[in-house]
RNA sequence: GUGGAUGUAGCUCAGGGGCAGAGCACCUGGUUGUGGCCCAGGAGGCCGCCGGUUCAAAACCGGUCAUCCACCCCA
C-alpha cells in the first residue's frame, strides 16, 4: 500500500462541527461589521519578511522566533503572515487608499501562521478575523470596535468572558515609564524569575504580564502606567471609558495588559475566556507612517477563530434538509425535476443515484441525519405522485408530484429534531 | 525553545520477550420498494519510524518523528 501522507505539524484540517462553526461565526461577524460600514478585503498570506519585522517589531517573540520564514526561488526573504494588520496597512498604502481619505474601515478573515509548539487553542496555521479603522484618532472609534467585539461575543453566546483595558500611552510616556520600572527594579533583579530578567532588557513592559507569583508581589510596588500618561493620553483613555460606560460595555482596567506587538500605543484591550485571549487589539497611530504611508492613525482587533468556536454556543445549522431516493421504476429526470423544485424553495436536497440496494440508500440517509425522504419509484411515476417518508416516525404519505408548495410545506412542517438518542 | 505524558485496526483502548486483541464503526447476506433492533458471516495491522540487546521484540534500551498537556509567547 502506498504511504499515507500527513499534514504538517500544528497544521490541521477543519471539518464537521468546527467547520460549521467557522461558517456561522464568519457570517455573523461579517453581517455585524458591514452594518457598521466595514468592508471586507482579501489579503495575501505571504509578504516580504521585513514588512513584519518593521511593523510588529524585531525584538518581539513573534518576529524573532515564531515566524514561518523561508527564501523563495530568487532568494527573497518571505514569510507567511503571522497576523493581519501589517498586510492590511501595506495593501492600503500600496493602493493609495489612505492619503486624503477621512475614514476607511476594513475587515479580513484568513489563515495566519506562527512557528510554535502546538497546544490547546494554538496551532501553526490558525484563523483570524480582524477589523480596523483608519481615521483621525477619536475614542469613539476605539469604543466602536470594542462594542462590535462585545456584540459579536454575545451573538456567539460566549459565556463568562471579560474585557480588560489599558493605556500604553504615547512613545514618550512609555519610555519614561520604562525608565521608572527599570530604576525601581534595579536592586531586585536577582529575585525575579529568569524570564523577567531577560524581559527587563529586551521588552521591559512585558514583565508586568508575568504569571510568577513572586514576581507579581514585587511588581505590586511598581507605579502604574497611568501615572506616566501625558495629559492627552490620560484624557483619551478617560473619554474612552466614559463612552464604554454610556454604552453599557463592561470592562476592567488591567494595568498588566501590555500586548506583544510593538506597534501599539494608547488604548489596548483583550477579551478573555478562561484566561485565554479570544479577541485583542488596540490603537496604532504610528504604524501607517512607519510603513511608508501618510500620517494616518488607526485602531483594530484580531479574533482567534479556533478559540471563539471553542467558547461559542452556536445553534446547530438550520435543518431544512431532505433526501431524494429513487427506487425501482423511478426516472432520473423526475428526480432531478423534483429536487430542483425543492431547492428553489430553500430546501437542501441530496440525491442518491448510486447503484446500491434501497436499504443501503435509506441507511446512508439515516447516517446523514436527514429526516425527510422523498421516494420516487414506478408506483409514483404511474400516479404522478411522490412518497414522503419521515424517518423518525416511519410514517409515509403520498403527495402529488408537481404540487411543490405542499411538498415543501410538509418537509419543513415539523421542526426536525435530533436523531433519536443513540443508545 | 523548555518540561511531562502518550503513539497497537477508521475511532476508543486493552495486552506485555514466543499465534495480533476487544468494543464501536465498516462491508456482505438474512430483507434487490424502506434505515435504526436482531442473527450469521467478512474485511481491516510492518503494534509511529530507525537502530540496538536477544535464539526470539509490538513489548526491553537508544534515537527520531508525531500527538496531547503545561511553560514561554500569543489570537
Short mmCIF file of C-alpha atoms (C1' of nucleotides) in Angstrom, two decimals:
data_model
loop_
_atom_site.label_atom_id
_atom_site.label_comp_id
_atom_site.label_asym_id
_atom_site.label_seq_id
_atom_site.Cartn_x
_atom_site.Cartn_y
_atom_site.Cartn_z
CA UNK A 1 0.00 0.00 0.00
CA UNK A 2 1.18 3.50 -0.76
CA UNK A 3 2.46 5.69 2.01
CA UNK A 4 -0.11 7.77 3.81
CA UNK A 5 0.55 11.45 3.82
CA UNK A 6 0.11 13.51 6.94
CA UNK A 7 -0.42 17.18 7.38
CA UNK A 8 2.43 19.25 8.79
CA UNK A 9 2.92 19.67 12.49
CA UNK A 10 0.43 22.02 14.08
CA UNK A 11 -1.47 22.31 10.80
CA UNK A 12 -4.86 20.71 10.84
CA UNK A 13 -7.91 20.13 8.73
CA UNK A 14 -11.06 21.79 9.96
CA UNK A 15 -14.23 19.87 9.25
CA UNK A 16 -17.55 18.82 10.68
CA UNK A 17 -18.98 20.80 13.55
CA UNK A 18 -15.93 23.03 13.82
CA UNK A 19 -16.14 23.98 10.15
CA UNK A 20 -19.85 24.70 10.54
CA UNK A 21 -18.96 26.90 13.50
CA UNK A 22 -16.41 28.79 11.40
CA UNK A 23 -19.06 29.37 8.77
CA UNK A 24 -21.54 30.66 11.25
CA UNK A 25 -19.13 32.97 13.02
CA UNK A 26 -17.89 34.41 9.74
CA UNK A 27 -21.42 35.12 8.63
CA UNK A 28 -22.44 36.66 11.97
CA UNK A 29 -19.27 38.76 12.09
CA UNK A 30 -19.43 39.99 8.52
CA UNK A 31 -23.09 40.88 8.82
CA UNK A 32 -22.38 42.81 12.00
CA UNK A 33 -19.28 44.57 10.65
CA UNK A 34 -20.96 45.55 7.43
CA UNK A 35 -23.78 47.15 9.40
CA UNK A 36 -21.12 49.41 10.85
CA UNK A 37 -19.70 50.19 7.44
CA UNK A 38 -16.69 47.88 7.35
CA UNK A 39 -15.70 46.41 4.00
CA UNK A 40 -14.09 43.04 3.58
CA UNK A 41 -10.67 42.81 1.99
CA UNK A 42 -8.83 39.69 0.90
CA UNK A 43 -5.12 39.82 1.58
CA UNK A 44 -2.17 37.62 0.60
CA UNK A 45 -0.85 35.10 3.07
CA UNK A 46 2.77 35.75 2.13
CA UNK A 47 4.67 39.01 2.28
CA UNK A 48 8.27 40.11 2.43
CA UNK A 49 9.66 39.24 5.84
CA UNK A 50 10.79 42.79 6.54
CA UNK A 51 7.20 44.04 6.41
CA UNK A 52 6.50 42.07 9.58
CA UNK A 53 9.86 42.81 11.17
CA UNK A 54 9.25 46.50 10.66
CA UNK A 55 5.64 46.61 11.85
CA UNK A 56 5.46 44.01 14.60
CA UNK A 57 8.96 44.72 15.90
CA UNK A 58 12.29 42.94 15.50
CA UNK A 59 12.55 42.18 19.19
CA UNK A 60 9.11 40.69 19.66
CA UNK A 61 8.82 36.94 20.08
CA UNK A 62 6.58 36.76 17.06
CA UNK A 63 9.27 38.06 14.74
CA UNK A 64 12.38 36.76 16.47
CA UNK A 65 11.28 33.16 16.92
CA UNK A 66 7.80 32.42 15.65
CA UNK A 67 7.80 33.46 12.02
CA UNK A 68 7.26 30.95 9.25
CA UNK A 69 10.04 32.32 7.06
CA UNK A 70 11.90 31.00 4.06
CA UNK A 71 13.56 32.05 0.85
CA UNK A 72 11.80 31.87 -2.49
CA UNK A 73 13.42 30.74 -5.76
CA UNK A 74 15.10 34.06 -6.23
CA UNK A 75 16.42 34.10 -2.69
CA UNK A 76 13.98 36.70 -1.42
CA UNK A 77 13.13 36.55 2.26
CA UNK A 78 9.44 35.96 2.61
CA UNK A 79 7.20 34.89 5.45
CA UNK A 80 3.74 33.52 5.94
CA UNK A 81 1.80 36.24 7.70
CA UNK A 82 1.73 35.87 11.49
CA UNK A 83 -1.08 38.42 11.81
CA UNK A 84 -3.29 40.54 9.60
CA UNK A 85 -2.64 44.18 10.33
CA UNK A 86 0.76 44.55 8.66
CA UNK A 87 -0.57 43.23 5.35
CA UNK A 88 -3.71 45.33 5.57
CA UNK A 89 -1.72 48.51 6.11
CA UNK A 90 0.69 47.59 3.34
CA UNK A 91 -2.18 46.97 0.98
CA UNK A 92 -3.94 50.26 1.74
CA UNK A 93 -0.76 52.25 1.35
CA UNK A 94 0.12 50.45 -1.88
CA UNK A 95 -3.27 51.28 -3.38
CA UNK A 96 -3.03 54.82 -2.02
CA UNK A 97 -6.26 54.35 -0.14
CA UNK A 98 -5.27 56.31 2.94
CA UNK A 99 -3.98 59.64 1.81
CA UNK A 100 -6.63 62.31 1.80
CA UNK A 101 -9.28 59.89 2.95
CA UNK A 102 -11.19 60.85 6.02
CA UNK A 103 -12.02 57.37 7.11
CA UNK A 104 -11.59 53.79 5.99
CA UNK A 105 -12.98 50.71 7.72
CA UNK A 106 -11.99 47.22 6.70
CA UNK A 107 -12.21 43.65 7.91
CA UNK A 108 -10.49 40.45 6.88
CA UNK A 109 -10.53 36.75 7.57
CA UNK A 110 -7.99 34.08 6.82
CA UNK A 111 -5.20 31.81 7.99
CA UNK A 112 -2.23 33.13 9.93
CA UNK A 113 0.97 31.23 10.66
CA UNK A 114 3.28 31.05 13.62
CA UNK A 115 6.04 28.53 14.06
CA UNK A 116 5.37 27.46 17.65
CA UNK A 117 4.84 24.27 19.61
CA UNK A 118 1.18 23.43 19.13
CA UNK A 119 -1.05 23.40 22.16
CA UNK A 120 -4.70 23.68 23.10
CA UNK A 121 -6.23 26.54 21.10
CA UNK A 122 -2.93 27.24 19.41
CA UNK A 123 -1.81 25.92 16.05
CA UNK A 124 0.83 26.77 13.49
CA UNK A 125 -1.86 27.59 11.00
CA UNK A 126 -4.73 29.31 12.71
CA UNK A 127 -7.52 31.58 11.59
CA UNK A 128 -8.10 35.17 12.48
CA UNK A 129 -10.85 37.57 11.71
CA UNK A 130 -9.90 41.18 12.19
CA UNK A 131 -11.21 44.67 11.67
CA UNK A 132 -9.51 48.04 11.54
CA UNK A 133 -10.46 51.70 11.36
CA UNK A 134 -8.18 54.24 9.69
CA UNK A 135 -9.16 57.72 10.69
CA UNK A 136 -8.27 60.66 12.90
CA UNK A 137 -7.92 59.41 16.45
CA UNK A 138 -11.24 59.58 18.23
CA UNK A 139 -12.07 57.47 21.25
CA UNK A 140 -15.41 56.87 19.53
CA UNK A 141 -13.60 54.64 17.05
CA UNK A 142 -11.84 52.71 19.81
CA UNK A 143 -15.20 52.37 21.51
CA UNK A 144 -16.87 51.25 18.30
CA UNK A 145 -14.53 48.36 17.63
CA UNK A 146 -14.75 47.27 21.26
CA UNK A 147 -18.51 47.45 21.11
CA UNK A 148 -18.58 45.38 17.92
CA UNK A 149 -16.36 42.75 19.52
CA UNK A 150 -18.61 42.69 22.56
CA UNK A 151 -21.71 42.29 20.40
CA UNK A 152 -20.09 39.51 18.43
CA UNK A 153 -19.26 37.55 21.57
CA UNK A 154 -22.84 37.95 22.69
CA UNK A 155 -24.14 36.82 19.29
CA UNK A 156 -21.96 33.73 19.63
CA UNK A 157 -23.30 33.22 23.15
CA UNK A 158 -19.88 33.14 24.72
CA UNK A 159 -20.28 32.75 28.45
CA UNK A 160 -18.07 34.26 31.11
CA UNK A 161 -15.83 36.47 29.06
CA UNK A 162 -14.11 39.51 30.45
CA UNK A 163 -12.78 42.65 28.86
CA UNK A 164 -9.56 44.20 30.10
CA UNK A 165 -8.42 47.64 29.03
CA UNK A 166 -5.21 49.56 29.50
CA UNK A 167 -3.43 52.53 28.01
CA UNK A 168 0.11 52.21 26.79
CA UNK A 169 0.38 55.97 26.32
CA UNK A 170 2.39 57.59 23.59
CA UNK A 171 6.05 56.80 22.90
CA UNK A 172 7.29 59.46 25.32
CA UNK A 173 5.03 58.23 28.13
CA UNK A 174 6.20 54.70 27.59
CA UNK A 175 9.87 55.46 27.62
CA UNK A 176 9.63 57.44 30.85
CA UNK A 177 7.59 54.63 32.37
CA UNK A 178 10.14 52.04 31.22
CA UNK A 179 12.89 54.03 32.85
CA UNK A 180 10.95 54.23 36.09
CA UNK A 181 10.29 50.48 36.09
CA UNK A 182 13.92 49.66 35.44
CA UNK A 183 15.07 52.00 38.14
CA UNK A 184 12.62 50.66 40.69
CA UNK A 185 13.69 47.08 39.99
CA UNK A 186 17.41 47.78 39.92
CA UNK A 187 18.22 46.26 43.30
CA UNK A 188 15.78 43.35 42.95
CA UNK A 189 16.86 41.74 39.71
CA UNK A 190 18.10 38.57 41.47
CA UNK A 191 14.69 37.96 42.98
CA UNK A 192 12.97 37.94 39.60
CA UNK A 193 12.34 34.83 37.54
CA UNK A 194 14.82 34.21 34.69
CA UNK A 195 12.23 35.21 32.12
CA UNK A 196 11.69 38.55 33.76
CA UNK A 197 15.40 39.19 33.94
CA UNK A 198 15.53 38.73 30.20
CA UNK A 199 12.37 40.76 29.59
CA UNK A 200 13.71 43.63 31.61
CA UNK A 201 16.34 44.13 28.93
CA UNK A 202 14.55 43.21 25.74
CA UNK A 203 10.91 44.09 26.30
CA UNK A 204 10.66 45.82 29.63
CA UNK A 205 6.93 46.29 29.90
CA UNK A 206 6.25 42.61 29.42
CA UNK A 207 7.43 41.91 32.95
CA UNK A 208 4.09 43.30 34.09
CA UNK A 209 2.41 40.35 32.40
CA UNK A 210 4.43 37.73 34.32
CA UNK A 211 2.41 34.96 35.98
CA UNK A 212 5.08 34.11 38.53
CA UNK A 213 3.68 34.88 41.97
CA UNK A 214 6.96 36.10 43.43
CA UNK A 215 7.46 38.49 40.54
CA UNK A 216 3.90 39.71 40.88
CA UNK A 217 4.47 40.51 44.51
CA UNK A 218 7.46 42.64 43.63
CA UNK A 219 5.57 44.39 40.86
CA UNK A 220 2.83 45.39 43.30
CA UNK A 221 5.09 48.18 44.43
CA UNK A 222 5.67 49.48 40.92
CA UNK A 223 3.91 52.64 39.85
CA UNK A 224 1.12 52.17 37.32
CA UNK A 225 1.35 53.22 33.71
CA UNK A 226 -1.45 55.70 34.29
CA UNK A 227 0.82 57.82 36.49
CA UNK A 228 3.01 58.37 33.46
CA UNK A 229 0.39 59.24 30.88
CA UNK A 230 0.61 62.71 29.47
CA UNK A 231 -2.50 64.85 29.61
CA UNK A 232 -3.57 63.94 26.09
CA UNK A 233 -3.20 60.20 26.62
CA UNK A 234 -4.85 60.40 30.03
CA UNK A 235 -7.82 62.32 28.66
CA UNK A 236 -8.12 59.92 25.74
CA UNK A 237 -8.44 56.77 27.83
CA UNK A 238 -10.76 58.59 30.24
CA UNK A 239 -13.02 59.60 27.37
CA UNK A 240 -12.99 56.03 26.04
CA UNK A 241 -14.06 54.77 29.45
CA UNK A 242 -16.93 57.23 29.53
CA UNK A 243 -18.15 56.14 26.13
CA UNK A 244 -17.96 52.46 27.04
CA UNK A 245 -19.82 53.15 30.29
CA UNK A 246 -22.53 55.02 28.43
CA UNK A 247 -22.94 52.12 26.02
CA UNK A 248 -23.10 49.55 28.76
CA UNK A 249 -19.91 47.72 27.80
CA UNK A 250 -18.44 46.12 30.92
CA UNK A 251 -14.68 46.19 31.35
CA UNK A 252 -11.98 46.37 33.94
CA UNK A 253 -8.73 48.27 33.96
CA UNK A 254 -5.81 45.89 33.66
CA UNK A 255 -2.53 47.67 34.14
CA UNK A 256 -0.63 44.46 33.30
CA UNK A 257 -2.05 44.37 29.81
CA UNK A 258 0.81 45.25 27.50
CA UNK A 259 0.40 43.30 24.21
CA UNK A 260 3.15 41.58 22.29
CA UNK A 261 3.24 43.67 19.16
CA UNK A 262 5.35 46.80 19.15
CA UNK A 263 3.08 48.92 17.01
CA UNK A 264 0.51 49.60 19.71
CA UNK A 265 0.18 52.86 21.56
CA UNK A 266 -2.67 54.37 23.54
CA UNK A 267 -5.62 52.13 24.42
CA UNK A 268 -5.22 48.37 24.20
CA UNK A 269 -7.75 45.69 25.16
CA UNK A 270 -8.32 41.97 25.44
CA UNK A 271 -11.46 39.88 25.66
CA UNK A 272 -10.61 36.75 27.59
CA UNK A 273 -12.30 33.44 28.18
CA UNK A 274 -10.65 31.18 30.76
CA UNK A 275 -7.55 33.33 30.81
CA UNK A 276 -7.06 32.94 27.09
CA UNK A 277 -7.42 35.96 24.82
CA UNK A 278 -10.12 35.49 22.20
CA UNK A 279 -10.27 38.99 20.77
CA UNK A 280 -7.48 41.50 21.29
CA UNK A 281 -6.43 44.77 19.81
CA UNK A 282 -5.76 48.42 20.33
CA UNK A 283 -4.61 51.60 18.71
CA UNK A 284 -1.62 52.00 16.41
CA UNK A 285 -1.28 55.61 15.40
CA UNK A 286 2.25 55.43 14.05
CA UNK A 287 2.09 52.24 12.04
CA UNK A 288 0.89 53.60 8.71
CA UNK A 289 3.60 56.20 8.75
CA UNK A 290 6.19 53.65 9.83
CA UNK A 291 5.31 51.58 6.77
CA UNK A 292 5.73 54.48 4.40
CA UNK A 293 2.19 55.82 4.30
CA UNK A 294 0.71 59.14 5.33
CA UNK A 295 0.22 60.17 8.92
CA UNK A 296 -2.87 58.07 9.49
CA UNK A 297 -3.88 56.89 12.96
CA UNK A 298 -5.69 53.58 13.23
CA UNK A 299 -7.08 51.01 15.59
CA UNK A 300 -8.35 47.47 15.28
CA UNK A 301 -8.58 43.99 16.72
CA UNK A 302 -7.97 40.39 15.80
CA UNK A 303 -10.07 37.42 16.78
CA UNK A 304 -8.86 33.83 17.15
CA UNK A 305 -11.39 31.64 15.34
CA UNK A 306 -10.38 28.35 16.93
CA UNK A 307 -10.71 29.88 20.36
CA UNK A 308 -14.00 31.56 19.61
CA UNK A 309 -15.52 28.41 18.14
CA UNK A 310 -14.49 26.53 21.26
CA UNK A 311 -16.05 29.14 23.54
CA UNK A 312 -19.17 29.77 21.47
CA UNK A 313 -22.54 28.15 21.99
CA UNK A 314 -23.88 28.17 18.48
CA UNK A 315 -27.19 26.78 17.40
CA UNK A 316 -26.99 23.84 15.07
CA UNK A 317 -27.33 24.99 11.47
CA UNK A 318 -30.89 25.22 10.24
CA UNK A 319 -32.02 21.82 9.12
CA UNK A 320 -34.05 22.44 6.01
CA UNK A 321 -32.90 19.15 4.61
CA UNK A 322 -34.38 16.35 2.61
CA UNK A 323 -33.06 13.34 0.75
CA UNK A 324 -34.41 12.07 -2.51
CA UNK A 325 -34.35 8.34 -3.08
CA UNK A 326 -35.02 6.75 -6.44
CA UNK A 327 -36.27 3.20 -6.26
CA UNK A 328 -37.12 0.70 -8.94
CA UNK A 329 -39.12 2.24 -11.74
CA UNK A 330 -38.31 5.84 -10.86
CA UNK A 331 -36.88 8.04 -13.59
CA UNK A 332 -33.82 10.20 -13.06
CA UNK A 333 -35.47 13.08 -14.94
CA UNK A 334 -38.36 13.06 -12.48
CA UNK A 335 -35.99 13.04 -9.53
CA UNK A 336 -33.97 15.92 -10.89
CA UNK A 337 -37.06 17.99 -11.55
CA UNK A 338 -38.44 17.49 -8.08
CA UNK A 339 -35.08 18.03 -6.40
CA UNK A 340 -34.64 21.33 -8.20
CA UNK A 341 -38.19 22.39 -7.35
CA UNK A 342 -37.46 21.83 -3.69
CA UNK A 343 -34.11 23.61 -3.87
CA UNK A 344 -35.91 26.62 -5.26
CA UNK A 345 -37.96 26.52 -2.08
CA UNK A 346 -34.80 26.77 0.01
CA UNK A 347 -34.58 23.11 0.93
CA UNK A 348 -31.24 21.33 0.82
CA UNK A 349 -31.78 18.18 -1.20
CA UNK A 350 -29.32 15.36 -1.64
CA UNK A 351 -29.99 12.88 -4.37
CA UNK A 352 -28.76 9.32 -4.37
CA UNK A 353 -28.31 7.70 -7.75
CA UNK A 354 -25.78 5.11 -6.68
CA UNK A 355 -26.45 1.63 -7.93
CA UNK A 356 -26.95 0.16 -4.49
CA UNK A 357 -29.77 -1.54 -2.68
CA UNK A 358 -32.67 0.53 -1.48
CA UNK A 359 -31.93 -0.44 2.10
CA UNK A 360 -28.48 0.98 1.70
CA UNK A 361 -29.85 4.25 0.40
CA UNK A 362 -32.02 4.63 3.45
CA UNK A 363 -29.13 3.74 5.67
CA UNK A 364 -26.98 6.49 4.15
CA UNK A 365 -29.84 8.94 4.61
CA UNK A 366 -30.12 7.93 8.24
CA UNK A 367 -26.38 8.32 8.78
CA UNK A 368 -26.57 11.81 7.35
CA UNK A 369 -29.29 12.57 9.89
CA UNK A 370 -31.76 13.53 7.26
CA UNK A 371 -35.30 13.01 8.45
CA UNK A 372 -37.46 13.73 5.42
CA UNK A 373 -37.17 11.45 2.43
CA UNK A 374 -38.84 11.84 -0.93
CA UNK A 375 -39.26 8.49 -2.65
CA UNK A 376 -39.80 8.14 -6.38
CA UNK A 377 -40.38 4.76 -7.99
CA UNK A 378 -42.55 3.05 -10.59
CA UNK A 379 -45.66 3.33 -8.47
CA UNK A 380 -45.17 7.08 -8.04
CA UNK A 381 -44.36 7.64 -11.71
CA UNK A 382 -47.60 5.94 -12.66
CA UNK A 383 -49.71 8.04 -10.28
CA UNK A 384 -47.71 11.24 -10.77
CA UNK A 385 -47.05 11.42 -7.06
CA UNK A 386 -44.11 11.13 -4.72
CA UNK A 387 -43.96 9.38 -1.38
CA UNK A 388 -42.77 11.43 1.56
CA UNK A 389 -41.34 9.49 4.47
CA UNK A 390 -40.49 10.78 7.92
CA UNK A 391 -37.55 8.75 9.15
CA UNK A 392 -38.29 9.45 12.77
CA UNK A 393 -41.89 8.40 12.84
CA UNK A 394 -41.67 5.93 9.98
CA UNK A 395 -44.85 7.41 8.52
CA UNK A 396 -45.29 7.87 4.79
CA UNK A 397 -47.75 9.77 2.73
CA UNK A 398 -48.43 10.32 -0.94
CA UNK A 399 -48.16 13.84 -2.37
CA UNK A 400 -48.93 14.98 -5.95
CA UNK A 401 -45.55 15.16 -7.71
CA UNK A 402 -45.93 18.68 -9.01
CA UNK A 403 -47.57 20.26 -6.02
CA UNK A 404 -44.28 21.78 -4.98
CA UNK A 405 -45.87 24.12 -2.47
CA UNK A 406 -47.48 21.42 -0.45
CA UNK A 407 -44.50 19.08 -0.68
CA UNK A 408 -42.14 21.78 0.53
CA UNK A 409 -44.50 22.74 3.31
CA UNK A 410 -44.71 19.15 4.52
CA UNK A 411 -40.95 18.80 4.50
CA UNK A 412 -40.48 21.96 6.52
CA UNK A 413 -43.60 21.36 8.58
CA UNK A 414 -42.29 19.84 11.77
CA UNK A 415 -39.16 21.22 13.29
CA UNK A 416 -36.73 18.46 12.71
CA UNK A 417 -35.34 17.15 15.93
CA UNK A 418 -32.04 15.48 16.57
CA UNK A 419 -31.98 11.83 15.78
CA UNK A 420 -33.48 9.50 18.34
CA UNK A 421 -30.98 9.24 21.14
CA UNK A 422 -28.16 6.98 20.13
CA UNK A 423 -28.23 4.43 22.89
"C1'" G B 1 12.82 26.95 22.81
"C1'" U B 2 11.86 24.05 27.98
"C1'" G B 3 9.28 20.18 30.82
"C1'" G B 4 5.70 15.97 31.29
"C1'" A B 5 2.51 12.12 29.23
"C1'" U B 6 1.28 9.12 25.07
"C1'" G B 7 1.95 6.50 19.98
"C1'" U B 8 -1.31 -1.06 18.86
"C1'" A B 9 -7.50 -1.76 13.37
"C1'" G B 10 -11.26 4.02 10.79
"C1'" C B 11 -12.36 5.50 16.39
"C1'" U B 12 -11.75 4.47 21.85
"C1'" C B 13 -8.36 1.46 24.02
"C1'" A B 14 -6.59 -3.47 26.46
"C1'" G B 15 -2.23 -6.58 26.27
"C1'" G B 16 3.21 -7.02 27.83
"C1'" G B 17 10.07 -11.13 25.33
"C1'" G B 18 7.30 -16.67 21.91
"C1'" C B 19 -0.43 -17.05 17.36
"C1'" A B 20 -2.14 -9.51 16.81
"C1'" G B 21 -6.84 -8.49 20.57
"C1'" A B 22 -11.89 -6.16 22.40
"C1'" G B 23 -15.88 -2.67 21.89
"C1'" C B 24 -17.77 0.71 18.46
"C1'" A B 25 -17.64 1.85 13.23
"C1'" C B 26 -17.27 -0.53 8.24
"C1'" C B 27 -18.65 -4.48 4.33
"C1'" U B 28 -21.89 -8.88 2.74
"C1'" G B 29 -26.22 -11.75 3.45
"C1'" G B 30 -30.94 -12.83 6.06
"C1'" U B 31 -34.67 -8.29 3.64
"C1'" U B 32 -32.62 -6.21 -4.80
"C1'" G B 33 -39.54 -0.58 -2.79
"C1'" U B 34 -37.56 1.13 3.06
"C1'" G B 35 -32.88 2.93 7.80
"C1'" G B 36 -32.37 2.01 13.37
"C1'" C B 37 -33.08 -3.60 16.51
"C1'" C B 38 -31.66 -8.75 15.87
"C1'" C B 39 -28.96 -13.01 13.62
"C1'" A B 40 -24.95 -15.16 10.51
"C1'" G B 41 -20.55 -14.19 8.12
"C1'" G B 42 -16.42 -10.85 6.35
"C1'" A B 43 -12.69 -7.29 5.67
"C1'" G B 44 -9.30 -4.37 8.01
"C1'" G B 45 -2.41 -4.11 11.19
"C1'" C B 46 5.37 -3.63 9.01
"C1'" C B 47 1.95 -2.52 17.30
"C1'" G B 48 4.67 5.58 14.52
"C1'" C B 49 9.77 5.26 12.20
"C1'" C B 50 15.18 3.90 12.53
"C1'" G B 51 18.73 1.33 15.12
"C1'" G B 52 20.47 -1.80 19.45
"C1'" U B 53 20.00 -6.09 23.02
"C1'" U B 54 18.12 -11.28 22.26
"C1'" C B 55 17.57 -17.86 19.59
"C1'" A B 56 13.16 -14.68 19.54
"C1'" A B 57 10.98 -7.55 20.26
"C1'" A B 58 4.64 -4.82 19.50
"C1'" A B 59 6.81 -5.41 24.42
"C1'" C B 60 13.40 -4.07 26.92
"C1'" C B 61 17.21 0.06 25.59
"C1'" G B 62 18.71 4.41 22.49
"C1'" G B 63 17.41 7.83 18.93
"C1'" U B 64 13.84 10.12 15.92
"C1'" C B 65 9.09 11.79 14.34
"C1'" A B 66 4.18 12.81 15.77
"C1'" U B 67 0.04 13.83 19.14
"C1'" C B 68 -1.77 15.88 23.73
"C1'" C B 69 -0.82 18.97 28.07
"C1'" A B 70 1.82 22.79 30.69
"C1'" C B 71 5.54 26.79 30.35
"C1'" C B 72 7.43 30.74 27.15
"C1'" C B 73 4.57 33.62 23.96
"C1'" C B 74 0.14 34.72 21.65
"C1'" A B 75 -5.43 35.00 18.85
#
